[in-house]
mmCIF file of C-alpha atoms and ligand atoms in Angstrom:
data_model
loop_
_atom_site.group_PDB
_atom_site.id
_atom_site.type_symbol
_atom_site.label_atom_id
_atom_site.label_comp_id
_atom_site.label_asym_id
_atom_site.label_seq_id
_atom_site.Cartn_x
_atom_site.Cartn_y
_atom_site.Cartn_z
ATOM 1 C CA MET A 1 -1.916 -2.997 53.913
ATOM 2 C CA LYS A 2 0.327 -1.944 56.800
ATOM 3 C CA LEU A 3 3.313 0.165 55.884
ATOM 4 C CA SER A 4 6.483 -1.853 56.425
ATOM 5 C CA LEU A 5 9.972 -0.918 57.592
ATOM 6 C CA PRO A 6 11.380 -1.596 54.070
ATOM 7 C CA ASP A 7 8.687 0.799 52.727
ATOM 8 C CA LEU A 8 10.180 3.519 54.949
ATOM 9 C CA ARG A 9 13.662 2.873 53.551
ATOM 10 C CA THR A 10 12.235 3.058 50.027
ATOM 11 C CA MET A 11 10.582 6.388 50.843
ATOM 12 C CA LYS A 12 13.924 7.684 52.079
ATOM 13 C CA SER A 13 15.804 6.513 49.001
ATOM 14 C CA GLN A 14 13.139 8.062 46.762
ATOM 15 C CA ARG A 15 13.217 11.272 48.832
ATOM 16 C CA ARG A 16 9.476 10.983 49.571
ATOM 17 C CA PRO A 17 8.825 12.815 52.866
ATOM 18 C CA ILE A 18 7.562 10.610 55.699
ATOM 19 C CA VAL A 19 4.600 11.916 57.704
ATOM 20 C CA MET A 20 4.404 11.114 61.402
ATOM 21 C CA ILE A 21 1.839 12.465 63.860
ATOM 22 C CA THR A 22 0.888 11.643 67.435
ATOM 23 C CA ALA A 23 -2.442 10.203 68.571
ATOM 24 C CA TYR A 24 -3.622 9.151 72.003
ATOM 25 C CA ASP A 25 -7.045 7.594 71.472
ATOM 26 C CA HIS A 26 -9.043 5.408 69.114
ATOM 27 C CA PRO A 27 -11.030 8.046 67.186
ATOM 28 C CA THR A 28 -8.024 10.241 66.435
ATOM 29 C CA GLY A 29 -6.011 7.133 65.513
ATOM 30 C CA ARG A 30 -8.716 6.308 62.952
ATOM 31 C CA ILE A 31 -8.861 9.878 61.659
ATOM 32 C CA VAL A 32 -5.124 10.373 61.120
ATOM 33 C CA ASP A 33 -4.822 6.904 59.586
ATOM 34 C CA ALA A 34 -7.645 7.687 57.167
ATOM 35 C CA ALA A 35 -5.793 10.904 56.307
ATOM 36 C CA GLY A 36 -2.948 8.698 55.069
ATOM 37 C CA VAL A 37 -0.147 9.495 57.508
ATOM 38 C CA ASP A 38 2.730 6.997 57.485
ATOM 39 C CA LEU A 39 3.589 6.733 61.182
ATOM 40 C CA VAL A 40 1.392 7.225 64.238
ATOM 41 C CA LEU A 41 3.302 7.861 67.444
ATOM 42 C CA VAL A 42 1.564 7.259 70.736
ATOM 43 C CA GLY A 43 3.953 9.695 72.383
ATOM 44 C CA ASP A 44 4.629 10.075 76.066
ATOM 45 C CA SER A 45 3.709 13.689 75.280
ATOM 46 C CA ALA A 46 0.332 12.238 76.309
ATOM 47 C CA ALA A 47 1.424 13.146 79.836
ATOM 48 C CA ASN A 48 1.340 16.868 78.954
ATOM 49 C CA VAL A 49 -1.213 16.849 76.201
ATOM 50 C CA VAL A 50 -4.039 14.686 77.529
ATOM 51 C CA LEU A 51 -3.200 13.745 81.129
ATOM 52 C CA GLY A 52 -2.583 17.244 82.498
ATOM 53 C CA HIS A 53 1.018 16.861 83.704
ATOM 54 C CA ASP A 54 3.645 19.531 83.111
ATOM 55 C CA SER A 55 6.262 17.140 81.693
ATOM 56 C CA THR A 56 6.476 13.692 80.091
ATOM 57 C CA VAL A 57 8.202 12.208 83.133
ATOM 58 C CA PRO A 58 5.065 11.053 85.034
ATOM 59 C CA ALA A 59 3.737 8.908 82.131
ATOM 60 C CA THR A 60 3.505 5.282 83.277
ATOM 61 C CA MET A 61 3.684 1.974 81.430
ATOM 62 C CA ASP A 62 0.058 1.245 82.326
ATOM 63 C CA GLU A 63 -1.073 4.577 80.859
ATOM 64 C CA MET A 64 1.044 4.211 77.719
ATOM 65 C CA THR A 65 -0.189 0.646 77.203
ATOM 66 C CA ILE A 66 -3.854 1.661 77.444
ATOM 67 C CA LEU A 67 -3.396 4.639 75.093
ATOM 68 C CA THR A 68 -1.365 2.573 72.600
ATOM 69 C CA ARG A 69 -4.007 -0.165 72.612
ATOM 70 C CA ALA A 70 -6.774 2.365 71.901
ATOM 71 C CA VAL A 71 -4.840 3.949 69.016
ATOM 72 C CA SER A 72 -3.630 0.712 67.439
ATOM 73 C CA ARG A 73 -7.194 -0.627 67.301
ATOM 74 C CA GLY A 74 -8.079 2.291 65.049
ATOM 75 C CA VAL A 75 -5.056 2.247 62.724
ATOM 76 C CA GLU A 76 -4.960 -0.069 59.714
ATOM 77 C CA HIS A 77 -2.341 1.384 57.393
ATOM 78 C CA ALA A 78 0.187 3.448 59.346
ATOM 79 C CA LEU A 79 2.890 1.941 61.513
ATOM 80 C CA VAL A 80 2.023 2.474 65.192
ATOM 81 C CA ILE A 81 4.940 3.379 67.440
ATOM 82 C CA GLY A 82 4.478 3.173 71.201
ATOM 83 C CA ASP A 83 6.660 5.491 73.281
ATOM 84 C CA LEU A 84 8.494 3.902 76.209
ATOM 85 C CA PRO A 85 7.921 6.182 79.218
ATOM 86 C CA PHE A 86 10.622 7.408 81.592
ATOM 87 C CA MET A 87 12.009 4.632 83.822
ATOM 88 C CA SER A 88 10.402 1.841 81.803
ATOM 89 C CA TYR A 89 13.734 1.051 80.085
ATOM 90 C CA GLN A 90 16.521 2.844 81.958
ATOM 91 C CA VAL A 91 17.099 0.309 84.750
ATOM 92 C CA SER A 92 18.089 -2.813 82.801
ATOM 93 C CA ASP A 93 17.968 -4.536 79.428
ATOM 94 C CA GLU A 94 15.488 -7.063 80.843
ATOM 95 C CA GLU A 95 13.100 -4.359 81.976
ATOM 96 C CA ALA A 96 13.455 -2.563 78.651
ATOM 97 C CA VAL A 97 12.547 -5.730 76.736
ATOM 98 C CA ARG A 98 9.632 -6.421 79.078
ATOM 99 C CA SER A 99 8.285 -2.870 78.683
ATOM 100 C CA ALA A 100 8.682 -2.905 74.904
ATOM 101 C CA GLY A 101 6.987 -6.305 74.848
ATOM 102 C CA ARG A 102 3.981 -4.905 76.722
ATOM 103 C CA LEU A 103 3.517 -2.071 74.232
ATOM 104 C CA VAL A 104 3.598 -4.604 71.392
ATOM 105 C CA LYS A 105 1.643 -7.516 72.935
ATOM 106 C CA GLU A 106 -0.898 -5.613 75.025
ATOM 107 C CA GLY A 107 -0.805 -2.272 73.222
ATOM 108 C CA GLY A 108 -0.726 -3.598 69.656
ATOM 109 C CA ALA A 109 2.199 -1.327 68.678
ATOM 110 C CA ASP A 110 4.282 -2.234 65.639
ATOM 111 C CA ALA A 111 7.415 -0.640 67.091
ATOM 112 C CA VAL A 112 8.601 1.301 70.130
ATOM 113 C CA LYS A 113 10.528 4.539 70.635
ATOM 114 C CA LEU A 114 13.012 5.424 73.336
ATOM 115 C CA GLU A 115 15.233 8.409 74.043
ATOM 116 C CA GLY A 116 18.984 8.880 74.037
ATOM 117 C CA ALA A 117 22.179 7.116 73.049
ATOM 118 C CA GLY A 118 24.915 6.211 75.601
ATOM 119 C CA PRO A 119 23.265 3.848 78.091
ATOM 120 C CA SER A 120 20.215 3.526 75.824
ATOM 121 C CA LEU A 121 22.309 1.762 73.159
ATOM 122 C CA ASP A 122 22.364 -1.536 75.072
ATOM 123 C CA ARG A 123 18.600 -1.228 75.568
ATOM 124 C CA ILE A 124 18.083 -0.690 71.845
ATOM 125 C CA ARG A 125 20.212 -3.759 71.037
ATOM 126 C CA ALA A 126 18.320 -5.884 73.577
ATOM 127 C CA ILE A 127 14.873 -4.833 72.358
ATOM 128 C CA VAL A 128 15.792 -5.295 68.687
ATOM 129 C CA ALA A 129 17.279 -8.717 69.524
ATOM 130 C CA SER A 130 13.903 -9.656 71.032
ATOM 131 C CA GLY A 131 12.285 -8.946 67.656
ATOM 132 C CA ILE A 132 10.799 -5.506 68.300
ATOM 133 C CA PRO A 133 11.670 -2.609 65.975
ATOM 134 C CA VAL A 134 12.995 0.483 67.773
ATOM 135 C CA MET A 135 12.971 4.155 66.841
ATOM 136 C CA GLY A 136 15.535 6.363 68.574
ATOM 137 C CA HIS A 137 15.070 9.956 69.755
ATOM 138 C CA LEU A 138 17.980 12.418 69.930
ATOM 139 C CA GLY A 139 18.507 16.139 70.412
ATOM 140 C CA LEU A 140 16.015 17.567 72.851
ATOM 141 C CA THR A 141 14.968 14.508 74.827
ATOM 142 C CA PRO A 142 12.141 15.609 77.148
ATOM 143 C CA GLN A 143 12.545 12.709 79.607
ATOM 144 C CA THR A 144 16.034 13.969 80.505
ATOM 145 C CA ALA A 145 15.450 17.694 79.949
ATOM 146 C CA THR A 146 16.288 18.516 83.581
ATOM 147 C CA ILE A 147 19.747 16.983 83.434
ATOM 148 C CA LYS A 148 20.383 18.715 80.103
ATOM 149 C CA GLY A 149 19.462 22.117 81.523
ATOM 150 C CA GLY A 150 15.851 22.424 80.352
ATOM 151 C CA HIS A 151 13.931 22.196 77.095
ATOM 152 C CA ARG A 152 16.609 23.674 74.830
ATOM 153 C CA ALA A 153 17.755 23.106 71.295
ATOM 154 C CA GLN A 154 20.724 20.707 71.195
ATOM 155 C CA GLY A 155 23.842 20.556 69.037
ATOM 156 C CA ARG A 156 24.093 24.312 68.436
ATOM 157 C CA GLN A 157 27.843 24.461 69.156
ATOM 158 C CA ALA A 158 30.381 22.508 67.096
ATOM 159 C CA GLU A 159 31.131 20.117 69.956
ATOM 160 C CA GLY A 160 27.440 19.409 70.593
ATOM 161 C CA ALA A 161 26.831 18.902 66.880
ATOM 162 C CA ARG A 162 29.688 16.385 66.696
ATOM 163 C CA ALA A 163 28.304 14.514 69.713
ATOM 164 C CA LEU A 164 24.849 14.433 68.146
ATOM 165 C CA PHE A 165 26.298 13.089 64.899
ATOM 166 C CA ALA A 166 28.145 10.356 66.801
ATOM 167 C CA ASP A 167 24.968 9.468 68.743
ATOM 168 C CA ALA A 168 22.978 9.248 65.511
ATOM 169 C CA LEU A 169 25.522 6.835 64.024
ATOM 170 C CA ALA A 170 25.486 4.852 67.266
ATOM 171 C CA VAL A 171 21.688 4.408 67.395
ATOM 172 C CA GLU A 172 21.767 3.297 63.756
ATOM 173 C CA ALA A 173 24.541 0.790 64.535
ATOM 174 C CA ALA A 174 22.569 -0.427 67.586
ATOM 175 C CA GLY A 175 19.711 -1.422 65.275
ATOM 176 C CA CYS A 176 17.169 1.424 65.219
ATOM 177 C CA PHE A 177 15.074 1.623 62.056
ATOM 178 C CA GLY A 178 14.690 5.371 62.444
ATOM 179 C CA VAL A 179 15.419 8.277 64.729
ATOM 180 C CA VAL A 180 13.538 11.392 65.821
ATOM 181 C CA LEU A 181 15.712 14.524 65.798
ATOM 182 C CA GLU A 182 14.122 17.107 68.093
ATOM 183 C CA ALA A 183 15.181 20.779 68.215
ATOM 184 C CA VAL A 184 18.416 20.199 66.307
ATOM 185 C CA PRO A 185 19.890 22.946 64.078
ATOM 186 C CA PRO A 186 18.660 22.346 60.508
ATOM 187 C CA GLN A 187 22.162 22.013 59.010
ATOM 188 C CA VAL A 188 23.075 19.356 61.575
ATOM 189 C CA ALA A 189 19.771 17.504 61.131
ATOM 190 C CA GLU A 190 20.179 17.531 57.358
ATOM 191 C CA ALA A 191 23.793 16.341 57.515
ATOM 192 C CA ILE A 192 22.786 13.484 59.840
ATOM 193 C CA SER A 193 19.882 12.589 57.552
ATOM 194 C CA ARG A 194 22.168 12.376 54.513
ATOM 195 C CA ARG A 195 24.740 10.303 56.413
ATOM 196 C CA LEU A 196 22.362 7.725 57.953
ATOM 197 C CA ASP A 197 20.745 4.860 56.048
ATOM 198 C CA ILE A 198 17.857 4.768 58.535
ATOM 199 C CA VAL A 199 15.045 7.329 58.358
ATOM 200 C CA THR A 200 15.220 10.582 60.314
ATOM 201 C CA ILE A 201 12.066 12.304 61.521
ATOM 202 C CA GLY A 202 12.438 15.931 62.519
ATOM 203 C CA ILE A 203 10.555 18.125 64.957
ATOM 204 C CA GLY A 204 11.821 21.665 65.222
ATOM 205 C CA SER A 205 14.828 20.591 63.125
ATOM 206 C CA GLY A 206 14.099 22.120 59.722
ATOM 207 C CA ALA A 207 13.054 20.624 56.404
ATOM 208 C CA GLY A 208 16.160 18.522 55.682
ATOM 209 C CA THR A 209 15.117 15.388 57.590
ATOM 210 C CA ASP A 210 13.445 12.416 55.866
ATOM 211 C CA GLY A 211 10.141 13.133 57.585
ATOM 212 C CA GLN A 212 8.377 15.375 60.071
ATOM 213 C CA VAL A 213 6.400 14.786 63.244
ATOM 214 C CA LEU A 214 3.992 17.073 65.076
ATOM 215 C CA VAL A 215 2.006 16.588 68.247
ATOM 216 C CA LEU A 216 -1.632 16.320 67.146
ATOM 217 C CA HIS A 217 -3.068 18.589 69.827
ATOM 218 C CA ASP A 218 -0.455 21.266 69.103
ATOM 219 C CA MET A 219 -1.357 21.395 65.428
ATOM 220 C CA LEU A 220 -5.076 21.369 66.266
ATOM 221 C CA GLY A 221 -4.703 24.314 68.634
ATOM 222 C CA ILE A 222 -5.811 22.341 71.704
ATOM 223 C CA ARG A 223 -3.714 23.598 74.612
ATOM 224 C CA SER A 224 -3.506 22.055 78.057
ATOM 225 C CA SER A 225 -1.619 25.046 79.476
ATOM 226 C CA ASP A 226 -1.266 28.744 78.769
ATOM 227 C CA GLY A 227 2.547 28.627 78.590
ATOM 228 C CA PRO A 228 4.487 29.531 75.434
ATOM 229 C CA GLN A 229 4.421 27.045 72.556
ATOM 230 C CA PRO A 230 7.566 25.990 70.706
ATOM 231 C CA ARG A 231 8.063 28.034 67.547
ATOM 232 C CA PHE A 232 8.144 24.912 65.376
ATOM 233 C CA VAL A 233 4.431 24.257 65.920
ATOM 234 C CA LYS A 234 2.168 25.122 63.008
ATOM 235 C CA HIS A 235 -1.559 25.454 63.707
ATOM 236 C CA TYR A 236 -3.658 23.690 61.111
ATOM 237 C CA ALA A 237 -6.979 24.161 62.907
ATOM 238 C CA ASP A 238 -8.546 25.910 65.879
ATOM 239 C CA MET A 239 -10.191 22.887 67.442
ATOM 240 C CA ALA A 240 -10.290 24.554 70.854
ATOM 241 C CA GLY A 241 -12.437 27.267 69.266
ATOM 242 C CA VAL A 242 -14.673 24.695 67.566
ATOM 243 C CA VAL A 243 -15.198 22.752 70.820
ATOM 244 C CA ARG A 244 -15.771 25.967 72.827
ATOM 245 C CA GLU A 245 -18.357 27.231 70.316
ATOM 246 C CA ALA A 246 -20.135 23.864 70.255
ATOM 247 C CA ALA A 247 -20.250 23.669 74.078
ATOM 248 C CA LEU A 248 -21.573 27.252 74.246
ATOM 249 C CA ALA A 249 -24.268 26.581 71.648
ATOM 250 C CA TYR A 250 -25.308 23.404 73.475
ATOM 251 C CA ALA A 251 -25.464 25.199 76.833
ATOM 252 C CA GLU A 252 -27.595 27.967 75.303
ATOM 253 C CA ASP A 253 -29.943 25.419 73.704
ATOM 254 C CA VAL A 254 -30.401 23.516 76.967
ATOM 255 C CA ARG A 255 -30.999 26.717 78.955
ATOM 256 C CA ALA A 256 -33.510 27.982 76.378
ATOM 257 C CA ARG A 257 -35.203 24.538 76.217
ATOM 258 C CA ARG A 258 -34.397 24.319 72.478
ATOM 259 C CA PHE A 259 -32.667 20.983 73.042
ATOM 260 C CA PRO A 260 -33.776 18.222 72.907
ATOM 261 C CA GLY A 261 -36.189 18.819 70.041
ATOM 262 C CA PRO A 262 -38.861 16.428 68.774
ATOM 263 C CA GLU A 263 -36.305 14.783 66.451
ATOM 264 C CA HIS A 264 -34.082 13.801 69.387
ATOM 265 C CA ILE A 265 -36.575 11.792 71.428
ATOM 266 C CA TYR A 266 -37.875 8.209 71.356
ATOM 267 C CA ARG A 267 -41.635 8.217 71.036
ATOM 268 C CA ALA A 268 -43.700 5.819 73.092
ATOM 269 C CA ALA A 269 -44.801 2.815 71.010
ATOM 270 C CA ALA A 270 -48.427 2.916 69.830
ATOM 271 C CA PRO A 271 -50.552 0.566 71.977
ATOM 272 C CA LYS A 272 -51.048 -2.902 70.392
ATOM 273 C CA PRO A 273 -54.638 -3.569 69.226
ATOM 274 C CA GLY A 274 -56.365 -5.641 71.887
ATOM 275 C CA GLY A 275 -53.565 -4.952 74.398
ATOM 276 C CA PRO A 276 -53.975 -3.239 77.784
ATOM 277 C CA ALA A 277 -55.392 0.276 77.496
HETATM 278 O O1 KIV B 301 6.180 12.112 72.879
HETATM 279 C C1 KIV B 301 6.135 12.648 71.766
HETATM 280 O O2 KIV B 301 5.090 13.094 71.280
HETATM 281 C C2 KIV B 301 7.387 12.726 71.029
HETATM 282 C C3 KIV B 301 7.396 13.547 69.775
HETATM 283 C C4 KIV B 301 7.447 14.982 70.087
HETATM 284 C C5 KIV B 301 8.490 13.129 68.876
HETATM 285 O O3 KIV B 301 8.359 12.178 71.430
#
């Protein structure tokens, strides 16, 4: 049974933490779904994490649609949220609805996510009016990091915190079913979470939100660059080490002619009696 939006509200009211994680392909979609996570985000972090870019800005609708389709085919229980990439919703309400529609119709997403309040509020209203659930994203919004002065925590001063609070109320009023709060001071994130009826999902925002999200590759220790990692990342596995060791062992086996062994080959069929010699 797919998790529903009312289920999320129930989890919030019962103070049961909501687990969200990113995935970008079919096998990891299957794995995290089998692990029982509640929400799977096909984030535009794909641009950094699996496509080799140094920001989320270059992610395209075609790329996000393909990745979302692969993930959603593997997820049975969790709600799949497709991330709207930069410039797929900023230009007009019509384009926003069309882009969201692609992630749902072609990508199989259950909902979409977009960043910001202000001009994004009309987009949220338009997409929700078309029948597609929307998750908001406030605080550090990577698509507009440049204009906000880089990847920095938001709402640290009283004025910024007040603005963040107002934005959170505004995305709720615009119709979002939930909102990601990224790199927001924990007290602010917790106060917003208590004030909103919709669910809040934190990343780098402390333990007071209704749920948490992490980027899968970050928690697995798979890095696509050697730069510093945000301090909110917790490593649950060293998959880079596992893959490196496996590749090394394979290379050694091939070079020493230990692989393939007799158990890895298809034997020629025994000749049929009376057949050609
Ligand atoms: O793109 C992404 O993975 C995200 C999460 C960090 C929330 O937006």
